[in-house]
XYZ file of C-alpha atoms in Angstrom:
336
model
C -38.966 26.645 -6.037
C -35.306 26.191 -6.694
C -33.409 29.042 -8.307
C -29.684 29.567 -7.878
C -29.386 28.758 -4.183
C -26.365 29.081 -2.050
C -23.877 30.495 -4.561
C -22.724 32.757 -1.731
C -21.679 30.296 0.991
C -20.516 31.160 4.491
C -16.866 30.574 3.672
C -15.475 32.077 6.840
C -17.451 29.628 8.929
C -16.369 26.814 6.659
C -12.737 27.697 7.007
C -13.024 27.449 10.777
C -15.076 24.275 10.802
C -13.377 22.218 8.153
C -10.183 20.242 8.426
C -9.144 16.854 7.049
C -9.496 15.392 10.524
C -13.089 16.590 10.939
C -14.474 13.859 8.646
C -14.226 10.287 9.833
C -14.735 7.349 7.517
C -18.454 6.824 6.938
C -20.155 4.580 9.488
C -21.568 1.164 8.657
C -24.984 -0.343 9.350
C -25.487 -3.643 11.169
C -25.626 -5.465 7.834
C -22.324 -3.961 6.706
C -23.590 -1.238 4.409
C -21.800 2.118 4.449
C -23.974 5.008 5.609
C -23.997 8.086 3.399
C -26.029 11.071 4.562
C -26.614 13.179 1.439
C -27.709 16.798 1.861
C -29.755 18.292 -0.967
C -29.828 21.989 -1.754
C -33.580 22.574 -1.584
C -36.877 20.947 -0.693
C -37.582 17.660 -2.466
C -38.454 18.087 -6.135
C -37.906 16.576 -9.573
C -34.563 18.363 -9.902
C -33.329 15.856 -7.282
C -35.362 12.967 -8.676
C -32.490 10.683 -9.571
C -31.219 10.566 -5.999
C -34.661 9.764 -4.613
C -35.156 7.168 -7.326
C -31.855 5.490 -6.440
C -32.994 5.184 -2.811
C -36.459 3.965 -3.747
C -35.347 1.369 -6.312
C -32.417 0.023 -4.284
C -29.613 1.254 -6.548
C -27.609 2.430 -3.554
C -28.409 -0.624 -1.425
C -27.240 -2.961 -4.189
C -23.905 -1.188 -4.092
C -23.464 -1.614 -0.356
C -24.712 1.801 0.726
C -27.330 2.998 3.187
C -28.136 6.433 1.749
C -30.174 8.871 3.815
C -31.299 12.014 1.987
C -31.174 15.124 4.175
C -33.659 17.554 2.649
C -32.503 21.094 2.035
C -34.360 24.366 2.406
C -33.926 28.131 2.787
C -31.643 27.920 5.814
C -29.563 24.919 4.738
C -25.918 25.468 3.792
C -24.679 22.269 2.146
C -20.939 23.081 2.170
C -21.165 23.954 5.848
C -22.854 20.628 6.618
C -20.037 18.870 4.790
C -17.374 20.886 6.534
C -18.748 20.149 9.991
C -19.081 16.404 9.336
C -22.873 16.486 9.662
C -23.178 14.703 6.301
C -20.895 12.559 4.161
C -21.996 13.978 0.792
C -23.918 16.964 -0.473
C -25.346 18.575 -3.570
C -23.533 21.460 -5.252
C -26.070 23.612 -7.097
C -23.648 25.281 -9.479
C -19.997 25.581 -10.419
C -19.451 28.800 -8.479
C -20.086 26.961 -5.210
C -17.382 24.453 -6.095
C -14.875 27.116 -7.118
C -15.610 29.153 -3.976
C -14.593 26.138 -1.908
C -11.337 25.833 -3.837
C -10.637 29.541 -3.457
C -10.894 29.214 0.324
C -8.904 25.951 0.265
C -11.797 24.020 1.799
C -11.064 20.274 1.408
C -14.294 19.351 -0.371
C -14.470 18.291 -4.029
C -17.044 17.808 -6.765
C -16.817 14.177 -7.898
C -19.670 14.072 -10.448
C -22.095 16.414 -12.210
C -25.569 14.960 -12.544
C -26.615 17.881 -14.751
C -24.514 18.683 -17.779
C -26.549 21.841 -18.301
C -27.249 24.339 -15.553
C -31.070 24.749 -15.708
C -30.807 28.508 -15.141
C -32.914 30.599 -17.512
C -33.890 34.167 -18.178
C -37.633 34.659 -18.653
C -39.169 37.414 -20.766
C -42.585 38.413 -22.057
C -43.472 36.761 -25.385
C -44.557 39.834 -27.348
C -41.460 42.015 -27.051
C -39.515 40.929 -30.155
C -36.881 39.180 -28.026
C -35.390 36.265 -29.950
C -31.991 35.789 -28.299
C -30.272 36.580 -25.019
C -28.373 39.461 -26.594
C -31.724 41.193 -27.137
C -32.098 41.523 -23.357
C -29.265 44.040 -23.099
C -30.554 47.229 -21.514
C -33.685 45.612 -20.071
C -34.319 45.522 -16.309
C -33.528 42.022 -15.043
C -34.763 40.653 -11.715
C -31.890 38.792 -10.026
C -31.352 37.293 -6.593
C -28.290 38.516 -4.718
C -26.513 35.202 -5.222
C -27.072 35.369 -8.979
C -25.250 38.682 -9.287
C -22.014 37.017 -8.182
C -22.654 33.906 -10.254
C -24.153 33.568 -13.754
C -24.516 37.360 -14.088
C -20.715 37.424 -14.334
C -20.942 35.321 -17.501
C -23.748 37.439 -18.972
C -21.706 40.598 -18.527
C -18.624 38.974 -20.031
C -20.355 37.509 -23.079
C -23.117 39.995 -23.849
C -21.966 43.238 -22.305
C -24.839 43.406 -19.840
C -24.348 46.108 -17.215
C -25.060 46.289 -13.505
C -27.566 49.102 -13.954
C -29.924 46.497 -15.440
C -30.111 44.593 -12.154
C -33.277 44.774 -10.079
C -33.872 42.938 -6.797
C -35.616 39.586 -7.248
C -37.690 38.518 -4.243
C -38.842 35.152 -5.624
C -42.177 36.665 -6.583
C -43.314 36.829 -10.214
C -45.640 39.810 -9.649
C -43.123 42.501 -10.715
C -42.366 40.518 -13.881
C -46.036 40.102 -14.741
C -46.730 43.790 -14.112
C -44.143 45.147 -16.570
C -43.599 43.721 -20.049
C -40.079 45.143 -20.235
C -38.927 43.243 -17.168
C -36.942 39.998 -17.387
C -36.506 37.594 -14.465
C -34.314 34.670 -13.579
C -35.642 31.156 -13.043
C -35.121 27.453 -13.625
C -36.312 25.912 -16.870
C -38.032 23.183 -14.856
C -39.911 25.516 -12.541
C -40.727 29.199 -13.012
C -41.904 29.111 -16.661
C -44.504 26.492 -15.737
C -45.714 28.259 -12.611
C -45.952 31.599 -14.451
C -48.023 30.010 -17.210
C -50.183 28.099 -14.742
C -50.905 31.146 -12.593
C -51.332 33.810 -15.277
C -51.962 32.053 -18.583
C -48.897 33.819 -20.013
C -46.522 31.559 -21.947
C -43.184 33.303 -21.383
C -40.142 33.465 -23.612
C -37.453 31.270 -22.072
C -33.697 31.503 -22.656
C -31.686 28.586 -21.255
C -28.212 29.951 -20.512
C -26.565 26.583 -21.118
C -27.851 26.516 -24.700
C -26.149 29.870 -25.251
C -22.777 28.611 -24.071
C -22.892 28.998 -20.287
C -20.287 26.401 -19.239
C -21.276 25.646 -15.651
C -22.270 22.207 -14.386
C -25.151 21.767 -11.928
C -26.378 19.304 -9.304
C -22.884 18.103 -8.482
C -22.007 15.529 -5.852
C -19.669 17.052 -3.270
C -17.628 14.976 -0.827
C -14.830 15.801 1.626
C -11.269 14.973 0.622
C -11.032 12.798 3.737
C -13.783 10.453 2.509
C -12.152 10.219 -0.919
C -8.910 9.211 0.775
C -10.386 6.801 3.339
C -13.228 5.178 1.432
C -12.996 5.762 -2.327
C -15.094 2.637 -2.923
C -18.058 4.229 -1.137
C -17.675 7.432 -3.160
C -17.551 5.431 -6.392
C -20.615 3.421 -5.363
C -22.535 6.601 -4.558
C -21.661 8.196 -7.909
C -22.583 5.058 -9.843
C -25.799 4.519 -7.879
C -26.811 8.153 -8.426
C -26.220 7.887 -12.174
C -28.324 4.731 -12.297
C -31.057 6.467 -10.319
C -31.129 9.385 -12.720
C -31.312 7.074 -15.728
C -34.217 5.220 -14.143
C -36.013 8.406 -13.103
C -35.849 9.904 -16.575
C -36.412 6.843 -18.739
C -38.050 4.269 -16.475
C -40.961 4.443 -14.084
C -40.459 7.561 -11.911
C -43.239 6.645 -9.486
C -40.945 5.260 -6.724
C -38.820 8.404 -6.673
C -41.837 10.691 -6.902
C -43.427 8.965 -3.915
C -40.364 9.661 -1.762
C -40.211 13.246 -3.012
C -43.840 13.864 -2.036
C -43.234 12.203 1.331
C -40.362 14.578 2.088
C -42.162 17.572 0.587
C -45.953 17.208 0.912
C -46.463 20.575 -0.816
C -45.092 19.142 -4.052
C -47.769 18.205 -6.598
C -47.625 15.529 -9.256
C -48.236 17.919 -12.151
C -45.183 19.959 -11.153
C -43.083 16.791 -10.919
C -44.305 15.523 -14.279
C -43.622 18.703 -16.223
C -40.209 19.164 -14.584
C -39.170 15.634 -15.506
C -40.236 16.215 -19.110
C -38.236 19.449 -19.208
C -35.164 17.642 -17.860
C -35.498 15.217 -20.755
C -36.455 17.581 -23.563
C -33.703 20.089 -22.788
C -31.061 17.400 -22.216
C -30.265 18.773 -18.784
C -28.862 15.490 -17.458
C -27.607 13.466 -20.412
C -26.544 15.812 -23.195
C -23.066 16.847 -24.301
C -20.229 14.908 -22.715
C -22.700 12.606 -20.958
C -23.620 11.092 -24.322
C -20.204 9.466 -24.455
C -19.007 9.557 -20.838
C -22.288 8.672 -19.140
C -24.418 10.517 -16.594
C -22.273 12.389 -14.084
C -19.259 12.919 -16.332
C -17.029 15.975 -15.957
C -13.922 17.095 -17.842
C -10.844 19.235 -17.296
C -11.675 21.190 -20.455
C -15.121 22.167 -19.234
C -13.853 23.228 -15.811
C -11.044 25.215 -17.454
C -13.581 27.033 -19.645
C -15.683 27.939 -16.625
C -12.678 29.117 -14.621
C -11.361 31.226 -17.497
C -14.653 33.146 -17.722
C -14.916 33.704 -13.957
C -11.275 34.618 -13.418
C -11.269 37.010 -16.390
C -14.020 38.943 -14.593
C -12.030 39.086 -11.367
C -14.127 36.559 -9.454
C -11.096 34.341 -8.807
C -7.336 34.965 -8.967
C -5.988 33.836 -12.323
C -3.297 31.765 -10.587
C -5.798 29.928 -8.367
C -5.492 26.142 -8.275
C -8.979 25.596 -9.679
C -8.325 21.888 -10.304
C -8.396 21.333 -6.544
C -12.163 21.955 -6.771
C -12.964 18.626 -8.394
C -11.832 15.043 -8.975
C -12.382 13.021 -12.145
C -11.421 9.667 -10.641
C -15.025 8.547 -10.114
C -16.475 9.412 -13.530
C -15.680 8.097 -16.987
C -13.571 10.487 -19.063
C -15.411 12.367 -21.792
C -14.538 11.420 -25.362
C -11.827 13.565 -26.950
């Protein structure tokens, strides 16, 4: 299941492959619709449900788009697909991916954030007296390599966690289940459910976003060239995606679920159902600024907060032009 995915992108390859001239204006179908190939960051699942719902219910088609979802997986590098012109739009899992592109001056921008809260969690055993994230200081924590250069930076900055706590996470819950002191990373919509289903253990779950982690998630990334040549198509894709997410969460999700299961036959309905409920109950998509600015909204203030944390830890130069990582022209401004 989806964890952090692709925080460490192949930036050297991107730098070689990407130039403003490498992206032509999106092609059109015979009936005049603009084709948008949209690369996701992992196999089809509820965490992408709004995009599938928008295809299934015609939200994109009504806005003059022919959207083709290109399913992700372990070997898929979304920024590289964008850079090479293989797709017109792609999913950015987390804010580090977006800032990494800006650091390398890759002409790709985030134009909307479908998730106001990054679903990243830390998972602990329930009988250890752990009531807040700060209580995890000193405990061994299972982290993927990509996580160490991403949200771990924030945990060290805010809570004083240290690198000697890090243990290698191999996307297997067995080490966690075998040792009650161990903590592991996960997604609120995924690992807690699978751990409980497989072992009967109801784990303690700490959603980083609810503790102040400022990163966005599930962002729409597009090349600067498409923004310049066809801003109407970008706007239509952002608006259609927001409508799809609203429908998936609060309407009948069956059309989107059917397309998800078609793309990913290993996906089961119970996993989809519980993930969708978690997206709703935790306010992953429509909390915070989205309550006033609508689904997909981003703000300068939120990006500045994220950059300040990352740059203070030496991840990015403090004089980096971080605003080149995103554009707010396609989303409603958040209320002041």
